[in-house]
Amino acid sequence: MKTTVLNGAANVGLFLAHALELENEAADRYVELADSMEAHNNVDVAKLFRDLAVYSRKHAEEVRQIAEKHGPLPKVAPWEFQWDATNESPEAASFEHAHYLMQPHHALKMALLSETQGNKYYASVAAETKDPEVARLAREFAEEEAGHVALVRQWLERYPAPKEGWDDDPDPPNISD
């Protein structure tokens, strides 16, 4: 994923508004995935997604606390956020990788991709911005995301890939057109 920060890192306020949106969207997506997993009685994966949502909410709270020191954040309309070509927040887990029978391993692979994309976004901001304070904050956030990547990799060691056939379901859910 090539990220271009454009005006999302033009100043501290815009950067923090982007960081707050990134973390909130990640948390919201994890909750949506958890709800979906619960609807399919996949409680282990649902719990994992809920735990990931809590981590994202904590990071969002850290961003809010930093923002208080810099004054009110600018209002940014949803279509004005500067993400990649998909127009999705870099850390929001993609539904295309979800499956109602997914195992914790799959959920962690999704989280790893999301956390890696968040890390790359912040590193890209740090490299591209002309504002030294934005660069400093972006480096800090990138380091924190790198810690999340390492944590998810540790969790993945406990949950190896399931055997072939993990998604076999003799009576799959019916989807009406």
Coordinates of C-alpha atoms in Angstrom, one line a residue:
M1 CA 0.0 0.0 0.0
K2 CA 1.5 3.3 -1.0
T3 CA 0.4 6.1 1.3
T4 CA 0.6 9.7 0.4
V5 CA 0.1 12.0 3.3
L6 CA -0.9 15.0 1.2
N7 CA -2.5 17.6 3.5
G8 CA -3.1 15.1 6.2
A9 CA 0.2 16.0 7.7
A10 CA 0.3 19.7 6.9
N11 CA 0.1 20.6 10.5
V12 CA -0.3 19.0 14.0
G13 CA -4.1 19.5 14.1
L14 CA -4.7 17.8 10.8
F15 CA -2.3 15.0 11.7
L16 CA -4.0 14.4 15.0
A17 CA -7.4 14.5 13.4
H18 CA -6.2 11.8 11.0
A19 CA -4.7 9.7 13.8
L20 CA -7.8 9.9 15.9
E21 CA -10.0 8.9 12.9
L22 CA -7.6 6.0 12.1
E23 CA -7.8 4.6 15.6
N24 CA -11.5 5.1 15.9
E25 CA -12.2 3.4 12.5
A26 CA -9.9 0.5 13.5
A27 CA -11.9 0.1 16.8
D28 CA -15.2 0.3 15.0
R29 CA -14.2 -2.2 12.4
Y30 CA -13.0 -4.7 15.1
V31 CA -16.4 -4.3 16.9
E32 CA -18.2 -4.9 13.6
L33 CA -16.2 -8.0 13.0
A34 CA -16.7 -9.2 16.6
D35 CA -20.5 -8.7 16.2
S36 CA -20.4 -10.7 12.9
M37 CA -18.4 -13.5 14.6
E38 CA -20.9 -13.7 17.5
A39 CA -23.8 -13.9 15.1
H40 CA -22.1 -17.0 13.7
N41 CA -21.4 -18.4 17.2
N42 CA -17.6 -17.9 16.7
V43 CA -17.1 -16.6 20.2
D44 CA -13.3 -17.1 20.4
V45 CA -12.7 -14.9 17.4
A46 CA -15.3 -12.4 18.6
K47 CA -13.5 -12.0 21.9
L48 CA -10.2 -11.5 20.1
F49 CA -11.7 -8.8 17.9
R50 CA -13.2 -7.1 20.9
D51 CA -9.8 -7.1 22.7
L52 CA -8.3 -5.5 19.6
A53 CA -11.0 -2.9 19.6
V54 CA -10.1 -2.0 23.2
Y55 CA -6.5 -1.5 22.2
S56 CA -7.5 0.8 19.4
R57 CA -9.8 2.8 21.7
K58 CA -6.9 3.2 24.2
H59 CA -4.7 4.5 21.4
A60 CA -7.4 6.9 20.4
E61 CA -7.6 8.2 23.9
E62 CA -3.9 8.8 23.9
V63 CA -4.3 10.8 20.7
R64 CA -7.1 12.8 22.3
Q65 CA -4.9 13.6 25.3
I66 CA -2.1 14.8 23.0
A67 CA -4.6 16.8 21.0
E68 CA -5.7 18.7 24.1
K69 CA -2.2 20.2 24.4
H70 CA -2.5 21.5 20.8
G71 CA -5.9 23.1 20.9
P72 CA -9.1 22.0 19.2
L73 CA -8.8 19.6 16.3
P74 CA -10.0 20.8 12.9
K75 CA -13.3 19.4 11.6
V76 CA -12.5 17.0 8.8
A77 CA -15.3 15.6 6.7
P78 CA -15.2 11.9 6.1
W79 CA -14.3 12.4 2.4
E80 CA -11.5 14.8 3.2
F81 CA -9.3 12.3 5.0
Q82 CA -6.1 11.6 3.1
W83 CA -5.7 7.8 3.0
D84 CA -4.6 5.6 0.2
A85 CA -6.4 5.0 -3.1
T86 CA -9.0 2.8 -1.3
N87 CA -10.2 5.7 0.8
E88 CA -10.1 3.4 3.8
S89 CA -8.3 4.2 7.0
P90 CA -5.1 2.3 6.9
E91 CA -5.7 0.4 10.1
A92 CA -9.4 -0.6 9.5
A93 CA -9.5 -4.4 9.0
S94 CA -10.8 -5.4 5.6
F95 CA -14.0 -7.4 5.5
E96 CA -12.8 -9.2 2.4
H97 CA -10.5 -11.3 4.7
A98 CA -13.3 -12.3 7.0
H99 CA -15.1 -15.6 7.0
Y100 CA -17.8 -16.7 9.4
L101 CA -15.8 -19.8 10.3
M102 CA -12.5 -18.1 10.6
Q103 CA -10.2 -19.2 13.4
P104 CA -8.2 -17.0 15.8
H105 CA -5.2 -17.4 13.4
H106 CA -7.1 -15.7 10.6
A107 CA -8.3 -12.9 12.9
L108 CA -4.7 -12.3 14.0
K109 CA -3.5 -12.3 10.4
M110 CA -6.1 -9.6 9.7
A111 CA -5.0 -7.7 12.8
L112 CA -1.3 -8.0 11.7
L113 CA -2.2 -6.5 8.3
S114 CA -4.1 -3.7 9.9
E115 CA -1.4 -2.9 12.4
T116 CA 1.3 -3.1 9.8
Q117 CA -0.6 -0.7 7.6
G118 CA -1.1 1.7 10.5
N119 CA 2.7 1.5 11.2
K120 CA 3.4 2.3 7.5
Y121 CA 1.0 5.2 7.5
Y122 CA 2.6 6.9 10.5
A123 CA 6.1 6.2 9.2
S124 CA 5.1 7.7 5.8
V125 CA 3.8 10.8 7.6
A126 CA 7.1 11.1 9.5
A127 CA 9.1 10.8 6.3
E128 CA 7.0 13.2 4.2
T129 CA 5.8 16.0 6.5
K130 CA 7.6 19.3 6.5
D131 CA 6.4 20.0 10.1
P132 CA 8.9 18.9 12.7
E133 CA 6.3 18.4 15.4
V134 CA 4.1 16.2 13.1
A135 CA 7.3 14.2 12.2
R136 CA 8.0 13.7 16.0
L137 CA 4.5 12.6 16.8
A138 CA 4.3 10.4 13.7
R139 CA 7.5 8.6 14.7
E140 CA 6.2 8.0 18.2
F141 CA 2.9 6.6 16.7
A142 CA 4.8 4.5 14.2
E143 CA 6.9 3.0 17.1
E144 CA 3.7 2.3 19.1
E145 CA 2.2 0.5 16.0
A146 CA 5.5 -1.4 15.6
G147 CA 4.9 -2.6 19.1
H148 CA 1.4 -3.7 18.2
V149 CA 2.8 -5.6 15.2
A150 CA 5.3 -7.4 17.4
L151 CA 2.5 -8.3 19.9
V152 CA 0.2 -9.7 17.2
R153 CA 3.2 -11.7 15.8
Q154 CA 3.7 -13.2 19.3
W155 CA 0.0 -14.1 19.5
L156 CA 0.2 -15.7 16.1
E157 CA 2.8 -18.1 17.5
R158 CA 0.1 -19.5 19.9
Y159 CA -2.4 -19.9 17.0
P160 CA -0.9 -21.7 14.1
A161 CA -2.7 -21.9 10.8
P162 CA -5.6 -24.4 10.9
K163 CA -5.6 -27.5 8.8
E164 CA -7.1 -27.6 5.4
G165 CA -10.9 -27.8 5.5
W166 CA -11.3 -25.4 8.4
D167 CA -14.0 -23.6 6.4
D168 CA -16.0 -26.8 5.4
D169 CA -19.6 -26.3 6.4
P170 CA -22.2 -28.9 5.3
D171 CA -25.0 -26.5 6.1
P172 CA -23.7 -23.0 5.3
P173 CA -25.9 -19.9 6.0
N174 CA -28.4 -19.0 3.3
I175 CA -28.0 -15.6 1.7
S176 CA -30.9 -14.2 -0.2
D177 CA -30.2 -12.1 -3.3

